[in-house]
Amino acid sequence: MLDKVLIANRGEIALRVLRACRELGIATVAVHSTADENAMHVRLADESVCIGPPPSAHSYLNIPAIVSACEITGAEAVHPGYGFLAENARFADILDEHGITFIGPSGEHIRTMGDKIEAKRTAMELGIPVVPGSDGAVDTVAEAHKVAEDMGYPVLIKASAGGGGRGMKLAASADEIDDAYNTARTESQAAFGDDAVYIEKYLGQPRHIEVQVLADGQGHAVHLAERDCSLQRRHQKVWEEALSPALNADQRAEIGGIVATAIAKLGYRGVGTVEFLYENGEFYFIEMNTRLQVEHPVTEMITGIDLVQEQIRVASGLPLNLTQDDISFAGHAIECRINAEDPETFTPSPGRVEAVHVPGGLGVRIDSAIYAGYSIPPYYDSLIGKLIVFGKTRNECLMRLRRALGEYVIEGVSTTIPLFQRLLAEPAIMDGRYDIHWLEKYLEDN
Ligand code: MV4
């Protein structure tokens, strides 16, 4: 097992990783920008190193500074959290070259899944069902017409280097192809320096359902069921739940089994999330995330498994000590992302937190790094906390969530807490009847 881990992140996820390390008896090193001198992750870590000025590009994304911080402190491993360097294959390779353990998959697996065409080809070869579409990249507008005609409209043109909704264009009919294709290519070149695009059949009202996996790189993999992340605004998740209200146990076991078998065959190491669109009872692979995700706590709540401790164990070279039969799914969990934003316009609301009172009681978990007197800097994303609630049933979970939101007080900045209180009055939310477009429509109409 590792003795000392450097946490290359900030905010609630830095605390999350720090807690896992402490329970495993591992010493922690925090890194921080000059904007984060008073941040909670710096206070709680055993040691800390300032790695640069406020902009992420000069601090949390500064690879030489992070490698130097490892060398200065003797940290043997880096946990990247999510965002920042978590899916940077070059970072994983550089750490490897320096004899530092990257707590995550191999650079090769990160690279494969970061290229959406390559990811889809890999998924298909491993027996995972995918969205019908082009066989790899579409290199000419003539080919785009042919693929779309054969498949039928509407179609989506997607950037291979994209993901998370960046560089997607819809074409409803043949006369929209030229424009969609050329725009997708140009935007992708500008944003990612890569103009490769592919085409998929457009699914009209799917849910976003993602399967959590854990693997040891030694041929063993398990799945930890799914999360339903359909409630999104502008490709930002707002509310996530496990299990999905749309699936039954047989569907879960079937898709989970397919994914776990595939990930084991791939020789993957670490946690991963295989993302699907789900429509009319069918799963369609879209992407794989090779990191710990923001919403991982809902999976922890229904399985009792500490995903960060498992990441650290497999990164240390230990084989999985869990089989699929050891894992069961009990109850229901919902996560609400608390952002420092106006709850109606979603404009960021950084500034000084004057007072905090967090809810508690049975089945309530708060992952947050704010405190009374803390100043939320304007340089980073606006997530300031996650409220995760567990119940024996989905209904108990919803009742407890309403209760917990009522207790939550954050003064000094605006937060998205009032949005969740509104959502809990909606029949579609109460009944779990929502798709990926539900929230945007609700916000337009209300
Ligand atoms: C799609 C789709 C419909 N059909 N692919 C958006 C983000 C990226 N991860 C994939 N996305 C989509 N891909 C096909 N073939 C609709 C979306 C999509 C979406 C997906 C998940 C959650 C929210 C979404 C909001 C708009 C569009």
Coordinates of C-alpha atoms in Angstrom, one line a residue, residues 104-388:
G104 CA -6.2 6.1 -12.2
P105 CA -6.1 4.0 -15.3
S106 CA -3.1 3.7 -17.7
G107 CA -2.3 6.6 -20.0
E108 CA -3.2 4.3 -22.9
H109 CA -6.7 3.6 -21.6
I110 CA -7.3 7.3 -20.9
R111 CA -6.1 8.2 -24.4
T112 CA -8.4 5.5 -26.0
M113 CA -11.5 6.7 -24.2
G114 CA -10.6 10.4 -24.7
D115 CA -10.9 9.8 -28.5
K116 CA -14.7 9.3 -28.9
I117 CA -14.4 7.4 -32.2
E118 CA -11.8 5.1 -30.7
A119 CA -13.8 4.7 -27.5
K120 CA -16.9 3.7 -29.5
R121 CA -15.0 1.2 -31.7
T122 CA -13.5 -0.3 -28.5
A123 CA -16.9 -0.6 -26.8
M124 CA -18.4 -2.2 -29.9
E125 CA -15.5 -4.8 -30.1
L126 CA -16.1 -5.6 -26.5
G127 CA -19.7 -6.4 -27.0
I128 CA -21.2 -3.2 -25.5
P129 CA -24.3 -1.9 -27.4
V130 CA -23.6 1.4 -29.2
V131 CA -25.7 4.1 -30.9
P132 CA -26.1 3.3 -34.6
G133 CA -23.9 5.5 -36.7
S134 CA -20.9 5.9 -39.0
D135 CA -18.1 3.3 -39.0
G136 CA -15.5 5.6 -37.5
A137 CA -14.6 9.1 -38.8
V138 CA -16.6 10.7 -41.6
D139 CA -13.9 12.5 -43.7
T140 CA -16.0 14.2 -46.4
V141 CA -19.4 16.0 -46.6
A142 CA -20.3 13.5 -49.4
E143 CA -19.7 10.6 -47.0
A144 CA -21.8 12.5 -44.3
H145 CA -24.7 12.6 -46.7
K146 CA -24.4 8.9 -47.5
V147 CA -24.2 7.8 -43.9
A148 CA -27.2 10.0 -42.9
E149 CA -29.3 8.9 -45.9
D150 CA -28.6 5.2 -45.1
M151 CA -29.4 5.6 -41.4
G152 CA -32.3 8.0 -41.7
Y153 CA -32.7 11.5 -40.2
P154 CA -32.3 13.2 -37.7
V155 CA -28.6 12.6 -37.1
L156 CA -26.0 14.1 -34.8
I157 CA -22.5 15.1 -35.9
K158 CA -20.1 14.7 -33.1
A159 CA -16.5 15.8 -32.5
S160 CA -14.2 12.8 -31.8
A161 CA -12.2 15.0 -29.5
G162 CA -15.3 16.4 -27.9
G163 CA -17.5 14.8 -25.2
G164 CA -19.8 16.3 -22.6
G165 CA -21.8 17.9 -25.4
R166 CA -19.0 20.1 -26.9
G167 CA -18.9 20.1 -30.7
M168 CA -22.3 18.4 -31.4
K169 CA -24.5 19.5 -34.3
L170 CA -28.0 18.2 -35.2
A171 CA -29.1 17.7 -38.8
A172 CA -32.8 17.1 -39.1
S173 CA -32.7 16.6 -42.9
A174 CA -30.4 16.4 -45.9
D175 CA -30.4 20.2 -46.5
E176 CA -28.9 20.7 -43.0
I177 CA -26.0 18.3 -43.4
D178 CA -23.5 20.6 -45.2
D179 CA -23.9 23.3 -42.5
A180 CA -23.8 20.9 -39.5
Y181 CA -20.9 18.9 -40.9
N182 CA -18.7 22.0 -41.7
T183 CA -19.6 23.8 -38.5
A184 CA -18.8 20.7 -36.4
R185 CA -15.4 20.2 -38.1
T186 CA -14.4 23.9 -37.8
E187 CA -15.5 24.2 -34.2
S188 CA -13.8 21.0 -33.3
Q189 CA -10.5 22.1 -34.9
A190 CA -10.7 25.5 -33.1
A191 CA -11.6 24.0 -29.7
F192 CA -9.5 20.8 -29.7
G193 CA -7.0 21.1 -32.5
D194 CA -8.6 18.0 -34.1
D195 CA -11.3 18.1 -36.7
A196 CA -12.3 14.4 -36.8
V197 CA -16.1 13.9 -36.6
Y198 CA -18.5 11.0 -36.6
I199 CA -22.2 10.6 -37.1
E200 CA -24.9 9.0 -35.0
K201 CA -28.6 8.5 -35.2
Y202 CA -30.2 11.1 -33.0
L203 CA -32.2 9.7 -30.1
G204 CA -35.1 12.0 -29.3
Q205 CA -35.9 11.5 -25.6
P206 CA -33.5 9.2 -23.9
R207 CA -32.4 9.1 -20.3
H208 CA -28.7 9.4 -19.4
I209 CA -27.8 6.3 -17.5
E210 CA -24.2 5.5 -16.5
V211 CA -22.8 2.2 -15.2
Q212 CA -20.0 2.4 -12.5
V213 CA -17.2 -0.1 -12.8
L214 CA -14.2 -1.0 -10.7
A215 CA -11.3 -3.1 -12.1
D216 CA -7.8 -4.1 -11.0
G217 CA -5.9 -4.3 -14.3
Q218 CA -5.3 -8.0 -13.6
G219 CA -8.4 -9.2 -15.4
H220 CA -11.0 -8.7 -12.6
A221 CA -13.8 -6.2 -12.8
V222 CA -17.2 -5.6 -11.1
H223 CA -20.0 -3.2 -11.8
L224 CA -21.7 -1.1 -9.1
A225 CA -25.0 -0.6 -10.8
E226 CA -26.0 2.6 -12.5
R227 CA -26.7 6.3 -11.8
D228 CA -29.4 8.2 -13.6
C229 CA -28.0 11.6 -14.5
S230 CA -30.7 12.8 -16.9
L231 CA -31.4 16.0 -15.0
Q232 CA -28.9 18.4 -16.6
R233 CA -28.7 22.0 -17.7
R234 CA -26.3 22.9 -20.5
H235 CA -24.5 19.6 -20.1
Q236 CA -24.0 20.2 -16.4
K237 CA -25.5 17.6 -14.2
V238 CA -27.7 19.1 -11.5
W239 CA -29.3 16.0 -9.7
E240 CA -28.2 12.4 -9.9
E241 CA -29.7 9.2 -8.4
A242 CA -28.9 5.6 -7.9
L243 CA -30.6 3.4 -8.8
S244 CA -32.2 4.7 -11.9
P245 CA -36.0 4.9 -11.5
A246 CA -36.3 3.5 -15.1
L247 CA -34.6 0.1 -14.7
N248 CA -35.5 -3.2 -13.0
A249 CA -33.1 -5.6 -11.4
D250 CA -32.9 -7.9 -14.5
Q251 CA -32.0 -5.0 -16.8
R252 CA -29.4 -3.8 -14.3
A253 CA -27.8 -7.2 -14.0
E254 CA -27.8 -7.6 -17.8
I255 CA -26.2 -4.2 -18.7
G256 CA -23.9 -4.4 -15.6
G257 CA -22.7 -7.8 -16.6
I258 CA -22.0 -6.8 -20.2
V259 CA -20.0 -3.7 -19.0
A260 CA -18.0 -5.6 -16.3
T261 CA -17.0 -8.4 -18.7
A262 CA -15.9 -5.8 -21.3
I263 CA -13.8 -3.8 -18.8
A264 CA -12.1 -6.9 -17.5
K265 CA -11.3 -8.0 -21.1
L266 CA -9.9 -4.5 -21.7
G267 CA -7.4 -5.0 -18.8
Y268 CA -8.6 -1.7 -17.4
R269 CA -7.5 -0.6 -13.9
G270 CA -9.3 1.8 -11.6
V271 CA -12.8 3.2 -11.5
G272 CA -14.6 4.0 -14.7
T273 CA -18.1 5.1 -15.8
V274 CA -19.6 3.8 -19.0
E275 CA -22.2 6.2 -20.2
F276 CA -25.4 5.2 -22.1
L277 CA -28.4 6.8 -23.6
Y278 CA -31.4 4.7 -22.6
E279 CA -34.6 4.8 -24.7
N280 CA -37.5 2.3 -25.2
G281 CA -35.8 -0.3 -23.1
E282 CA -32.5 -0.3 -25.0
F283 CA -29.0 0.9 -24.0
Y284 CA -26.8 2.8 -26.4
F285 CA -23.1 3.5 -25.4
I286 CA -22.0 7.1 -25.9
E287 CA -18.8 7.6 -24.0
M288 CA -16.6 6.3 -21.2
N289 CA -15.2 8.4 -18.4
T290 CA -11.9 7.2 -17.0
R291 CA -12.1 9.2 -13.7
L292 CA -13.8 9.3 -10.4
Q293 CA -17.0 11.3 -11.0
V294 CA -18.6 14.1 -9.0
E295 CA -21.7 11.9 -8.5
H296 CA -19.9 8.9 -7.2
P297 CA -21.3 9.2 -3.6
V298 CA -24.8 8.0 -4.7
T299 CA -23.2 4.7 -5.7
E300 CA -21.3 4.6 -2.4
M301 CA -24.6 5.1 -0.5
I302 CA -26.4 2.1 -2.1
T303 CA -23.4 -0.3 -2.1
G304 CA -21.5 0.7 1.1
I305 CA -18.2 0.6 -1.0
D306 CA -15.7 3.5 -0.7
L307 CA -14.8 4.1 -4.3
V308 CA -11.8 6.3 -3.5
Q309 CA -10.3 3.6 -1.2
E310 CA -10.8 1.1 -3.9
Q311 CA -9.1 3.3 -6.4
I312 CA -6.1 3.6 -4.1
R313 CA -6.0 -0.2 -3.5
V314 CA -5.9 -1.1 -7.2
A315 CA -3.4 1.7 -8.0
S316 CA -1.2 0.1 -5.3
G317 CA -1.2 -3.1 -7.3
L318 CA -3.6 -5.0 -5.1
P319 CA -6.1 -7.3 -6.8
L320 CA -9.8 -6.6 -6.4
N321 CA -11.0 -8.1 -3.1
L322 CA -14.6 -8.0 -4.2
T323 CA -16.5 -10.3 -6.5
Q324 CA -19.8 -9.4 -8.1
D325 CA -21.6 -11.6 -5.6
D326 CA -20.2 -9.6 -2.7
I327 CA -21.9 -6.5 -4.1
S328 CA -25.6 -5.7 -3.4
F329 CA -27.7 -2.6 -4.1
A330 CA -29.8 -1.5 -1.2
G331 CA -32.1 1.5 -1.0
H332 CA -32.0 4.7 -2.9
A333 CA -29.7 7.8 -3.0
I334 CA -30.0 11.2 -4.6
E335 CA -27.3 13.9 -4.9
C336 CA -28.1 17.6 -5.4
R337 CA -25.2 19.7 -6.6
I338 CA -25.1 22.9 -4.6
N339 CA -23.5 25.6 -6.7
A340 CA -22.7 29.2 -5.8
E341 CA -25.0 30.5 -8.5
D342 CA -28.2 32.5 -8.8
P343 CA -30.8 29.8 -8.7
E344 CA -32.8 31.3 -11.6
T345 CA -30.1 32.7 -13.9
F346 CA -27.3 30.4 -12.9
T347 CA -24.8 33.3 -13.0
P348 CA -21.9 32.5 -10.6
S349 CA -22.0 34.1 -7.2
P350 CA -18.5 34.0 -5.7
G351 CA -17.8 35.9 -2.5
R352 CA -17.6 35.5 1.3
V353 CA -19.7 32.8 3.0
E354 CA -21.1 34.6 6.0
A355 CA -22.8 31.6 7.7
V356 CA -23.2 27.9 7.1
H357 CA -25.5 25.4 8.8
V358 CA -25.5 21.9 7.3
P359 CA -28.3 19.4 7.6
G360 CA -27.6 16.1 9.4
G361 CA -29.4 13.1 10.7
L362 CA -29.8 9.5 9.4
G363 CA -29.1 9.1 5.7
V364 CA -27.7 12.6 5.1
R365 CA -24.2 13.2 3.7
I366 CA -22.6 16.5 2.9
D367 CA -19.4 16.7 0.8
S368 CA -18.3 20.3 0.9
A369 CA -15.2 22.3 1.7
I370 CA -16.8 25.7 2.6
Y371 CA -17.0 27.2 6.1
A372 CA -18.2 30.4 7.7
G373 CA -15.8 33.2 6.7
Y374 CA -14.5 31.4 3.6
S375 CA -14.3 33.4 0.5
I376 CA -15.3 31.5 -2.7
P377 CA -12.8 32.5 -5.3
P378 CA -14.0 33.4 -8.8
Y379 CA -11.4 31.4 -10.7
Y380 CA -12.8 27.8 -10.4
D381 CA -16.1 26.0 -10.9
S382 CA -19.1 27.0 -8.8
L383 CA -19.7 23.7 -7.1
I384 CA -19.5 24.4 -3.3
G385 CA -21.1 21.3 -1.9
K386 CA -23.0 18.1 -2.6
L387 CA -26.0 17.1 -0.5
I388 CA -26.4 13.3 -0.8

